[in-house]
Amino acid sequence: MSQGAIASVVRTSPITPHAVTHAAADAAADAAAAGDANAVDDGAAAGAAAAGAADADAAVAERGRTVHVIDGTNKMLLPGMVNAHTHSIEAWGRGGIMPLPLELWVNSLFTHMDPRGPNPNASPDVVYWAALHTAIETIMTGGTAVMDHLYIRDLSDLEAAVRAYKQVGIRAFIAPMLGDLDVSNYFPLVPDACERNERAREEGLCPGAMGPDGFFREQLAARQEENTERVLSLWREAAQKFHDPAGGINIVIGPVQNWGASEELIRRAVEIRKDFSLCGHIHLLESRMQKLQSRSRYPDGGCVKLLKDIGWLSLPGTSCAHCVWLEDEEQAIMAECGAVAVHNPVSNLRLGSGIAPIRDYLDKGISVAIGCDGQCSNDSQDMLEAVKLACIVNPLTTPEYRRWLSPREVLKMATEGGAAALGMRGKAGAIRPGYVADAVLVDLTALSMLPRADPLGQLVLTRQSSGIAGNTVHSVWVNGRLLLSDGAPTTVDLPSLRQTLLKQQPQYMDPQITDAKGRPVEVEYRAAMGLDTPLGTHDQGHSSNYPIFRVNYPADIPYRDKK
């Protein structure tokens, strides 16, 4: 895509920064968040804004800044939410992958849905448009910051994402998602692989698995030192060239997960984080299979203990995506280290990964943020949908209704918890003096917010309205800059973007191309998870049982101790 075509989407008129400065209106919003319904009834927030406007205007004028007075009648001011985990490139395949568990889904994603997979020479512009799409959807649903765990081929991909996020104006944390291990290591070894292979050879059969000649793998692929050096170099160059917090771009060190990134890589990545004071982001125990891998590969305490021991978890600004399968001792480690668990309820359900016991995490002192996850596993970037699911799926974890999450609690996770995930604890996530001006104005006359009840409950639990029904998310500011006004983006021409996306990918795709049935990855996956034979017909080694609330079926996980 030419630079001229990209420029055609961008409004050329300058956007004047606006200061969100009315302390009285802020106090009204804080009162609403604390449960004071009177703070927003009958336009009280607007009245408070009017009452404090003169003082606020005078204070801002003293600092030589332009004052923009906002009519807060029937509006509610809230801190912006943080989309604390996503993969922007997946925009090209949203809704396109069949129902599959995480590991098989990943194989289909990179094979069919990432335009750089089938075409390694694809222009970095595919990264630009996907990041633009991700940022716009996040903002239109009340998000002001995004953590993009983005697989990049080289710095040109990263530059494209930076360009997109700067254009939109969202606060961007970009974590180049890299690893140094062969992708086959994403799948654990089948516990009885040797016996299966021996039996198949005796019978003259080929299992059709992932190993040489179609047999089951009997050992994991070894780490290649050159891969480790290449990844470390790419992260360091990314930080040197693009890390610009003042300009809204933050580079984050983002190993894909323990199965794709070696212990050596993560250990040395810790030093890069220290050198540049960078946040860190990693997938952690998302699925049952990953729990199996943690048990089998790290028998001395699992991958969470490993991340603690090598210094990854305890660095400021560390966030871990998913955290569905944390055991009690692993939860204690997360709390001790101050690492943030990023809850992705939509994708966890979509991929059958399980339901994270969020109340337990909060009780143990773990900060929790909320993410949409990528657009092939969500399949949108709707922050209000993510907070709704976080609220209503939690009751499935316990019959004790007094432990169920409230709308106010999940909003706090999406705002204050999100700020913690970005290493901005005490700087963002609330409407307070000295905090960054990342704010959202909600229209209390939008159809989704009527008739009047609890406005925060309505915001979380209803489906946001738009157009003639009124825009639930009316306005959004990031760092005091207006990015959304009356539901419309101010920095991107949305109709032009829609037309560009239509032209970029004019054909629909058949989801059947993502069917994993009979493929080597499925053969090995089913064997590793004990799905290909009746329980007990072959030796699965030891078995660990996990509480039923993680998944709605017996959660036995086969594994073997290392000899």
Coordinates of C-alpha atoms in Angstrom, one line a residue:
M1 CA 0.0 0.0 0.0
S2 CA 1.4 3.4 -1.0
Q3 CA 2.0 6.2 1.5
G4 CA -0.5 8.3 -0.5
A5 CA -3.2 5.7 0.1
I6 CA -2.4 5.5 3.8
A7 CA -2.6 9.3 4.0
S8 CA -6.0 9.3 2.4
V9 CA -7.4 7.7 5.5
V10 CA -6.0 10.4 7.8
R11 CA -7.8 13.6 8.5
T12 CA -5.5 16.4 7.5
S13 CA -7.1 19.0 9.8
P14 CA -5.1 19.5 13.0
I15 CA -6.5 18.0 16.2
T16 CA -6.2 20.5 19.1
P17 CA -5.3 18.8 22.4
H18 CA -8.0 19.2 25.1
A19 CA -7.4 19.2 28.8
V20 CA -9.7 17.2 31.0
T21 CA -9.4 19.5 34.0
H22 CA -12.7 19.8 35.9
A23 CA -11.9 18.5 39.3
A24 CA -15.5 18.7 40.4
A25 CA -16.7 16.5 37.5
D26 CA -13.9 14.1 38.3
A27 CA -15.0 13.8 41.9
A28 CA -18.6 13.1 40.7
A29 CA -17.3 10.3 38.5
D30 CA -15.3 8.9 41.4
A31 CA -18.3 9.0 43.6
A32 CA -20.3 7.1 40.9
A33 CA -17.5 4.4 40.8
A34 CA -17.7 4.2 44.6
G35 CA -21.4 3.4 44.4
D36 CA -23.0 6.8 44.9
A37 CA -25.9 6.8 42.4
N38 CA -26.8 10.4 43.2
A39 CA -23.4 11.5 41.7
V40 CA -24.8 10.9 38.2
D41 CA -28.6 11.3 38.8
D42 CA -30.2 14.3 37.2
G43 CA -27.0 15.5 35.6
A44 CA -25.2 15.9 38.9
A45 CA -21.9 15.3 37.2
A46 CA -22.6 18.1 34.7
G47 CA -23.7 20.4 37.5
A48 CA -20.5 19.7 39.4
A49 CA -18.5 20.4 36.2
A50 CA -20.3 23.8 35.8
A51 CA -19.8 24.6 39.4
G52 CA -16.1 24.0 39.2
A53 CA -15.5 25.2 35.7
A54 CA -14.4 28.7 36.6
D55 CA -11.8 27.5 39.1
A56 CA -10.6 24.9 36.8
D57 CA -10.4 27.3 33.9
A58 CA -8.4 29.8 36.0
A59 CA -6.0 27.2 37.1
V60 CA -5.3 26.0 33.6
A61 CA -5.0 29.6 32.3
E62 CA -2.3 30.2 34.8
R63 CA -0.3 27.5 33.2
G64 CA -0.8 29.0 29.8
R65 CA -2.9 26.2 28.4
T66 CA -6.1 26.3 26.3
V67 CA -9.3 25.4 28.2
H68 CA -12.0 23.4 26.4
V69 CA -15.2 23.4 28.4
I70 CA -17.2 20.2 28.1
D71 CA -21.0 20.0 28.7
G72 CA -21.4 17.2 31.1
T73 CA -25.2 17.1 31.2
N74 CA -26.3 13.5 31.4
K75 CA -22.7 12.3 31.0
M76 CA -20.5 10.1 33.2
L77 CA -16.7 10.6 33.2
L78 CA -14.6 7.5 33.8
P79 CA -10.9 6.6 33.5
G80 CA -10.1 4.9 30.2
M81 CA -9.9 1.1 30.1
V82 CA -6.8 -0.8 29.1
N83 CA -6.9 -3.5 26.5
A84 CA -4.1 -5.4 28.3
H85 CA -3.5 -8.2 25.9
T86 CA -4.2 -8.5 22.2
H87 CA -2.6 -9.5 18.9
S88 CA -3.4 -6.9 16.3
I89 CA -2.4 -8.8 13.2
E90 CA -5.3 -11.2 13.8
A91 CA -7.7 -8.6 12.4
W92 CA -7.3 -10.2 9.0
G93 CA -8.9 -13.5 10.1
R94 CA -11.5 -12.5 12.7
G95 CA -14.3 -15.0 12.8
G96 CA -12.5 -17.2 10.4
I97 CA -11.2 -20.1 12.5
M98 CA -13.3 -23.1 13.3
P99 CA -13.9 -24.1 17.0
L100 CA -10.6 -25.5 18.1
P101 CA -8.5 -25.7 21.3
L102 CA -5.7 -23.2 21.7
E103 CA -2.8 -25.3 20.3
L104 CA -4.7 -26.4 17.1
W105 CA -6.1 -22.9 16.8
V106 CA -2.6 -21.4 16.8
N107 CA -1.5 -23.8 14.0
S108 CA -4.5 -22.6 11.9
L109 CA -3.8 -19.0 12.7
F110 CA -0.3 -18.9 11.3
T111 CA -1.1 -21.2 8.4
H112 CA -4.2 -19.4 7.1
M113 CA -5.1 -16.2 8.9
D114 CA -1.9 -14.2 9.2
P115 CA -1.4 -12.8 5.7
R116 CA 2.4 -13.1 6.3
G117 CA 2.1 -16.8 6.7
P118 CA 1.0 -17.9 3.2
N119 CA 3.0 -14.9 1.8
P120 CA 6.3 -14.3 3.8
N121 CA 7.0 -11.4 1.5
A122 CA 3.7 -9.6 2.4
S123 CA 4.1 -5.9 2.8
P124 CA 4.4 -4.5 6.4
D125 CA 1.3 -2.5 5.4
V126 CA -0.8 -5.5 6.5
V127 CA 0.5 -4.8 10.0
Y128 CA -0.3 -1.1 9.8
W129 CA -3.9 -1.7 8.8
A130 CA -4.5 -4.4 11.4
A131 CA -3.0 -2.2 14.2
L132 CA -5.2 0.8 13.0
H133 CA -8.3 -1.5 13.1
T134 CA -7.4 -2.7 16.6
A135 CA -6.8 0.8 18.0
I136 CA -10.0 2.2 16.6
E137 CA -12.2 -0.6 18.0
T138 CA -10.5 -0.4 21.3
I139 CA -11.1 3.4 21.5
M140 CA -14.7 3.2 20.3
T141 CA -15.5 0.8 23.2
G142 CA -13.9 2.9 25.9
G143 CA -10.2 1.8 25.8
T144 CA -7.4 4.3 25.9
A145 CA -4.4 2.0 25.9
V146 CA -3.4 -1.3 24.3
M147 CA -0.9 -4.0 24.9
D148 CA -0.1 -5.5 21.5
H149 CA 1.7 -8.8 21.7
L150 CA 2.7 -8.6 18.1
Y151 CA 4.7 -11.2 16.1
I152 CA 7.1 -9.4 13.9
R153 CA 9.4 -10.6 11.2
D154 CA 11.7 -7.6 11.4
L155 CA 11.7 -4.0 12.4
S156 CA 9.7 -3.0 9.3
D157 CA 6.7 -4.8 10.8
L158 CA 7.2 -3.0 14.1
E159 CA 7.6 0.4 12.4
A160 CA 4.2 -0.2 10.6
A161 CA 2.5 -0.8 14.0
V162 CA 4.1 2.2 15.5
R163 CA 3.0 4.3 12.6
A164 CA -0.6 3.1 13.0
Y165 CA -0.8 3.7 16.8
K166 CA 0.7 7.1 16.5
Q167 CA -1.8 8.0 13.9
V168 CA -4.8 7.0 16.0
G169 CA -3.3 8.5 19.2
I170 CA -3.9 5.6 21.5
R171 CA -1.4 4.8 24.3
A172 CA 0.4 1.9 22.7
F173 CA 2.5 -0.8 24.4
I174 CA 4.0 -3.0 21.7
A175 CA 5.6 -6.3 22.8
P176 CA 7.3 -8.0 19.8
M177 CA 6.2 -11.6 20.4
L178 CA 9.3 -13.7 19.7
G179 CA 10.9 -17.0 20.6
D180 CA 14.0 -19.0 19.8
L181 CA 12.6 -22.5 19.9
D182 CA 11.1 -24.5 17.1
V183 CA 7.3 -24.1 16.8
S184 CA 6.9 -27.8 17.2
N185 CA 7.9 -27.4 20.8
Y186 CA 4.5 -25.7 21.4
F187 CA 3.1 -29.2 21.5
P188 CA 4.2 -31.4 24.4
L189 CA 5.6 -34.9 23.8
V190 CA 3.1 -37.7 23.9
P191 CA 3.7 -39.5 27.2
D192 CA 3.9 -43.0 25.6
A193 CA 5.4 -41.9 22.3
C194 CA 8.1 -44.6 22.3
E195 CA 5.6 -47.4 22.9
R196 CA 3.2 -46.0 20.2
N197 CA 6.0 -45.8 17.6
E198 CA 7.3 -49.3 18.4
R199 CA 3.7 -50.7 18.1
A200 CA 3.2 -48.9 14.8
R201 CA 6.4 -50.2 13.3
E202 CA 5.6 -53.7 14.4
E203 CA 2.2 -53.4 12.6
G204 CA 3.7 -51.6 9.6
L205 CA 1.6 -48.5 10.2
C206 CA 2.4 -44.8 10.1
P207 CA 0.6 -42.8 12.9
G208 CA 0.7 -39.6 10.8
A209 CA 2.2 -37.6 13.7
M210 CA 4.6 -34.7 13.8
G211 CA 8.0 -36.6 14.1
P212 CA 10.3 -37.9 11.3
D213 CA 8.5 -40.2 8.8
G214 CA 5.2 -39.4 10.4
F215 CA 5.9 -41.0 13.8
F216 CA 5.5 -39.4 17.2
R217 CA 8.3 -37.1 18.4
E218 CA 10.3 -38.6 21.1
Q219 CA 12.3 -35.5 22.0
L220 CA 11.8 -31.8 21.7
A221 CA 13.7 -29.7 19.2
A222 CA 17.0 -28.3 20.6
R223 CA 17.6 -24.6 21.0
Q224 CA 19.7 -23.0 18.2
E225 CA 22.0 -20.3 19.6
E226 CA 21.7 -18.2 16.5
N227 CA 18.0 -18.0 17.0
T228 CA 18.5 -16.7 20.5
E229 CA 21.0 -14.1 19.4
R230 CA 18.7 -12.9 16.6
V231 CA 15.7 -12.4 18.9
L232 CA 17.8 -10.6 21.6
S233 CA 19.2 -8.3 18.9
L234 CA 15.7 -7.6 17.5
W235 CA 14.4 -6.7 21.0
R236 CA 17.3 -4.4 21.7
E237 CA 17.1 -2.6 18.4
A238 CA 13.4 -2.2 18.8
A239 CA 13.9 -0.5 22.2
Q240 CA 16.7 1.7 20.8
K241 CA 14.7 2.9 17.8
F242 CA 11.1 3.0 18.9
H243 CA 10.7 3.2 22.7
D244 CA 9.2 6.7 23.2
P245 CA 6.8 6.9 26.2
A246 CA 6.5 10.6 25.9
G247 CA 5.3 10.1 22.3
G248 CA 2.8 7.4 23.3
I249 CA 4.9 4.4 22.1
N250 CA 6.3 1.9 24.6
I251 CA 8.3 -1.1 23.6
V252 CA 7.8 -4.1 25.8
I253 CA 9.9 -7.3 25.9
G254 CA 7.4 -10.1 24.9
P255 CA 8.6 -13.7 24.8
V256 CA 5.8 -15.7 23.3
Q257 CA 5.6 -18.3 26.2
N258 CA 7.9 -20.8 28.0
W259 CA 7.4 -23.4 25.3
G260 CA 8.6 -21.1 22.4
A261 CA 11.2 -19.1 24.4
S262 CA 14.0 -20.8 26.1
E263 CA 15.1 -20.3 29.6
E264 CA 18.3 -18.7 28.2
L265 CA 16.4 -16.3 26.1
I266 CA 14.2 -15.1 28.9
R267 CA 17.1 -14.9 31.3
R268 CA 18.9 -12.6 29.0
A269 CA 15.8 -10.7 28.1
V270 CA 15.6 -9.7 31.8
E271 CA 18.9 -7.7 31.2
I272 CA 17.4 -5.9 28.3
R273 CA 14.4 -4.9 30.4
K274 CA 16.7 -3.6 33.0
D275 CA 18.9 -1.7 30.5
F276 CA 15.9 0.2 29.1
S277 CA 13.5 0.1 32.0
L278 CA 11.0 -1.8 29.9
C279 CA 7.8 -3.7 30.8
G280 CA 7.6 -7.4 30.1
H281 CA 4.6 -9.4 28.8
I282 CA 4.3 -13.2 28.3
H283 CA 1.6 -15.9 27.9
L284 CA 1.3 -18.0 31.1
L285 CA -0.6 -21.2 31.7
E286 CA -3.4 -20.5 29.3
S287 CA -4.6 -24.0 28.6
R288 CA -4.6 -27.6 30.0
M289 CA -1.9 -28.5 27.6
Q290 CA 0.3 -25.7 28.8
K291 CA -0.2 -27.0 32.4
L292 CA 0.9 -30.4 31.1
Q293 CA 4.0 -28.8 29.6
S294 CA 4.8 -26.9 32.8
R295 CA 4.7 -30.2 34.8
S296 CA 6.7 -32.3 32.4
R297 CA 9.4 -29.7 31.4
Y298 CA 9.9 -28.1 34.7
P299 CA 9.4 -30.8 37.3
D300 CA 11.1 -28.8 40.0
G301 CA 8.3 -26.3 40.4
G302 CA 6.8 -25.4 37.0
C303 CA 7.2 -22.5 34.7
V304 CA 5.9 -19.9 37.2
K305 CA 8.7 -20.7 39.7
L306 CA 11.2 -20.7 36.8
L307 CA 10.1 -17.1 35.7
K308 CA 10.5 -16.0 39.3
D309 CA 13.9 -17.6 39.7
I310 CA 15.4 -16.0 36.6
G311 CA 14.1 -12.6 37.7
W312 CA 11.4 -12.1 35.1
L313 CA 8.3 -11.9 37.3
S314 CA 9.6 -9.4 39.9
L315 CA 10.6 -6.6 37.5
P316 CA 8.2 -3.6 37.5
G317 CA 5.6 -3.7 34.7
T318 CA 5.4 -7.4 34.3
S319 CA 2.1 -8.8 33.0
C320 CA 1.1 -12.4 32.2
A321 CA -1.7 -13.2 29.8
H322 CA -4.4 -15.6 30.7
C323 CA -3.1 -17.4 33.9
V324 CA -6.1 -19.8 33.8
W325 CA -4.3 -22.8 35.4
L326 CA -2.3 -21.3 38.3
E327 CA -2.1 -23.5 41.3
D328 CA -2.1 -22.0 44.9
E329 CA 1.7 -21.9 45.2
E330 CA 1.9 -20.2 41.7
Q331 CA -0.7 -17.7 42.7
A332 CA 1.4 -16.9 45.8
I333 CA 4.5 -16.3 43.6
M334 CA 2.5 -14.0 41.3
A335 CA 1.4 -11.9 44.3
E336 CA 4.8 -11.9 45.9
C337 CA 6.5 -10.7 42.7
G338 CA 3.8 -8.1 41.9
A339 CA 3.1 -9.5 38.5
V340 CA -0.2 -8.7 36.9
A341 CA -2.5 -11.5 35.6
V342 CA -4.4 -10.4 32.4
H343 CA -7.8 -12.0 32.3
N344 CA -9.1 -12.7 28.7
P345 CA -12.5 -14.2 29.3
V346 CA -13.8 -14.1 25.8
S347 CA -10.9 -16.0 24.2
N348 CA -10.6 -18.4 27.2
L349 CA -14.2 -19.4 26.4
R350 CA -13.8 -19.4 22.6
L351 CA -10.8 -21.8 22.8
G352 CA -12.1 -23.9 25.7
S353 CA -9.0 -22.9 27.8
G354 CA -11.0 -22.6 31.0
I355 CA -12.3 -20.1 33.5
A356 CA -9.7 -18.3 35.6
P357 CA -10.5 -18.1 39.3
I358 CA -10.3 -14.4 39.4
R359 CA -11.8 -13.9 42.9
D360 CA -9.1 -16.2 44.3
Y361 CA -6.4 -14.1 42.6
L362 CA -7.8 -10.8 43.9
D363 CA -8.1 -12.3 47.4
K364 CA -4.4 -13.3 47.3
G365 CA -3.3 -9.8 46.3
I366 CA -2.7 -10.4 42.6
S367 CA -3.5 -7.4 40.4
V368 CA -5.8 -8.4 37.5
A369 CA -6.2 -6.6 34.2
I370 CA -8.6 -7.4 31.3
G371 CA -7.7 -8.0 27.7
C372 CA -9.7 -8.7 24.5
D373 CA -7.0 -11.0 23.1
G374 CA -6.6 -11.2 19.4
Q375 CA -9.3 -10.9 16.8
C376 CA -9.1 -14.5 15.8
S377 CA -9.9 -15.8 19.3
N378 CA -12.2 -13.1 20.6
D379 CA -13.1 -12.1 17.7
S380 CA -13.3 -8.4 18.2
Q381 CA -11.6 -5.6 20.3
D382 CA -14.8 -4.7 22.2
M383 CA -13.6 -3.7 25.7
L384 CA -17.2 -3.5 27.0
E385 CA -17.8 -7.0 25.8
A386 CA -14.7 -8.2 27.6
V387 CA -15.6 -6.6 30.9
K388 CA -19.2 -8.0 30.6
L389 CA -17.9 -11.6 30.1
A390 CA -15.4 -11.1 33.0
C391 CA -18.4 -10.2 35.2
I392 CA -20.9 -12.9 34.2
V393 CA -18.7 -15.9 33.7
N394 CA -17.2 -15.6 37.2
P395 CA -20.4 -17.1 39.0
L396 CA -19.6 -20.4 37.3
T397 CA -16.6 -20.8 39.6
T398 CA -18.5 -20.9 42.9
P399 CA -22.0 -21.2 44.2
E400 CA -21.1 -18.7 46.9
Y401 CA -22.7 -15.7 45.3
R402 CA -21.1 -13.4 47.8
R403 CA -17.8 -14.0 46.0
W404 CA -19.1 -13.2 42.6
L405 CA -17.5 -10.2 40.8
S406 CA -19.5 -7.0 40.6
P407 CA -19.6 -4.6 37.7
R408 CA -17.6 -2.1 39.7
E409 CA -14.9 -4.6 40.4
V410 CA -14.4 -5.6 36.8
L411 CA -14.3 -1.9 35.8
K412 CA -11.6 -1.4 38.4
M413 CA -9.7 -4.4 36.9
A414 CA -10.0 -2.8 33.4
T415 CA -8.8 0.6 34.6
E416 CA -6.6 0.4 37.7
G417 CA -5.6 -3.2 37.0
G418 CA -4.8 -2.2 33.4
A419 CA -2.6 0.6 34.5
A420 CA -0.7 -1.8 36.7
A421 CA -0.2 -4.1 33.7
L422 CA 1.4 -1.2 31.8
G423 CA 3.8 -0.3 34.7
M424 CA 1.7 2.9 35.3
R425 CA 0.4 2.1 38.7
G426 CA -0.3 5.4 40.5
K427 CA -0.1 7.3 37.2
A428 CA -3.1 6.1 35.3
G429 CA -6.3 4.1 35.8
A430 CA -8.2 6.8 37.8
I431 CA -9.5 10.4 37.4
R432 CA -7.2 12.1 39.9
P433 CA -4.9 15.1 40.0
G434 CA -1.5 14.3 38.6
Y435 CA -2.7 11.2 36.7
V436 CA -2.5 11.1 32.9
A437 CA -5.6 12.5 31.2
D438 CA -6.9 9.2 29.7
A439 CA -10.6 9.5 30.1
V440 CA -14.0 8.3 28.7
L441 CA -17.2 10.2 28.7
V442 CA -20.3 8.0 28.7
D443 CA -23.7 9.2 27.3
L444 CA -26.3 8.5 30.0
T445 CA -29.1 9.1 27.4
A446 CA -27.9 6.4 25.1
L447 CA -30.5 3.6 24.7
S448 CA -28.3 1.1 26.5
M449 CA -28.2 3.4 29.5
L450 CA -32.0 3.8 29.8
P451 CA -34.2 3.6 31.8
R452 CA -32.0 4.9 34.6
A453 CA -30.7 2.4 37.1
D454 CA -27.1 1.9 38.2
P455 CA -25.1 3.5 35.4
L456 CA -22.0 1.5 36.0
G457 CA -24.0 -1.7 36.1
Q458 CA -25.7 -0.7 32.8
L459 CA -22.3 0.2 31.2
V460 CA -20.9 -3.2 32.0
L461 CA -23.9 -5.5 31.7
T462 CA -25.8 -4.1 28.7
R463 CA -24.9 -4.1 25.0
Q464 CA -23.6 -0.7 24.0
S465 CA -25.7 1.3 21.6
S466 CA -24.7 3.5 18.7
G467 CA -26.0 5.6 15.9
I468 CA -29.6 6.7 16.2
A469 CA -29.8 4.9 19.6
G470 CA -27.1 7.2 20.9
N471 CA -23.4 6.4 21.4
T472 CA -22.8 4.8 24.8
V473 CA -19.1 5.7 24.5
H474 CA -19.4 9.4 23.6
S475 CA -15.9 10.8 23.9
V476 CA -12.4 9.5 24.6
W477 CA -9.2 11.4 25.5
V478 CA -5.7 10.0 25.6
N479 CA -3.2 12.2 27.3
G480 CA -5.7 15.1 27.0
R481 CA -6.1 14.6 23.3
L482 CA -9.6 14.1 22.0
L483 CA -9.7 10.8 19.9
L484 CA -13.4 10.1 19.9
S485 CA -16.2 12.7 19.7
D486 CA -19.9 11.7 19.8
G487 CA -18.9 8.1 19.0
A488 CA -16.7 9.0 15.9
P489 CA -12.9 8.8 15.7
T490 CA -11.3 12.2 15.3
T491 CA -7.9 11.1 13.9
V492 CA -9.0 8.5 11.3
D493 CA -11.6 8.8 8.6
L494 CA -13.6 5.7 9.4
P495 CA -15.6 5.4 6.1
S496 CA -12.3 5.5 4.2
L497 CA -10.7 2.9 6.5
R498 CA -13.7 0.6 5.9
Q499 CA -13.3 0.9 2.1
T500 CA -9.5 0.3 2.3
L501 CA -10.0 -2.9 4.4
L502 CA -12.6 -4.0 1.9
K503 CA -10.2 -3.6 -1.0
Q504 CA -7.3 -5.1 0.8
Q505 CA -9.1 -8.4 1.4
P506 CA -12.0 -8.5 -1.1
Q507 CA -12.7 -12.3 -0.9
Y508 CA -14.4 -14.1 1.9
M509 CA -12.8 -17.3 3.2
D510 CA -14.1 -20.7 4.0
P511 CA -13.5 -21.7 7.7
Q512 CA -13.1 -25.3 6.6
I513 CA -9.6 -24.5 5.6
T514 CA -8.8 -24.2 9.3
D515 CA -10.1 -27.7 10.1
A516 CA -7.3 -29.7 11.8
K517 CA -8.9 -33.1 11.4
G518 CA -6.3 -35.8 10.6
R519 CA -3.4 -33.4 10.3
P520 CA -0.1 -34.3 12.1
V521 CA -0.6 -31.6 14.7
E522 CA -4.1 -33.0 15.6
V523 CA -2.8 -36.6 15.7
E524 CA -0.1 -35.6 18.2
Y525 CA -2.4 -33.2 20.2
R526 CA -5.1 -35.9 20.7
A527 CA -2.5 -38.4 21.8
A528 CA -0.9 -36.0 24.2
M529 CA -4.3 -35.1 25.8
G530 CA -5.5 -38.7 25.9
L531 CA -8.4 -38.0 23.5
D532 CA -7.6 -40.7 20.9
T533 CA -8.1 -43.8 23.1
P534 CA -10.5 -44.7 25.9
L535 CA -9.2 -43.7 29.3
G536 CA -7.0 -46.4 30.7
T537 CA -6.2 -48.3 27.6
H538 CA -2.5 -47.2 27.6
D539 CA -0.2 -45.9 30.2
Q540 CA -0.6 -42.2 30.5
G541 CA 1.8 -41.9 33.4
H542 CA 0.8 -39.9 36.5
S543 CA -2.3 -37.7 36.4
S544 CA -3.1 -34.4 38.1
N545 CA -6.6 -33.3 38.8
Y546 CA -7.6 -29.7 38.9
P547 CA -10.7 -28.0 40.4
I548 CA -13.7 -28.5 38.2
F549 CA -14.3 -24.7 37.9
R550 CA -11.4 -24.3 35.4
V551 CA -13.3 -26.4 32.8
N552 CA -16.8 -28.0 32.9
Y553 CA -15.5 -31.5 32.7
P554 CA -13.0 -33.7 34.6
A555 CA -9.7 -31.9 34.2
D556 CA -7.2 -34.8 34.6
I557 CA -3.9 -34.0 32.9
P558 CA -1.6 -36.8 32.0
Y559 CA 2.2 -36.3 32.5
R560 CA 5.3 -38.2 33.3
D561 CA 8.0 -37.3 35.7
K562 CA 11.4 -36.8 34.2
K563 CA 13.8 -39.6 34.8

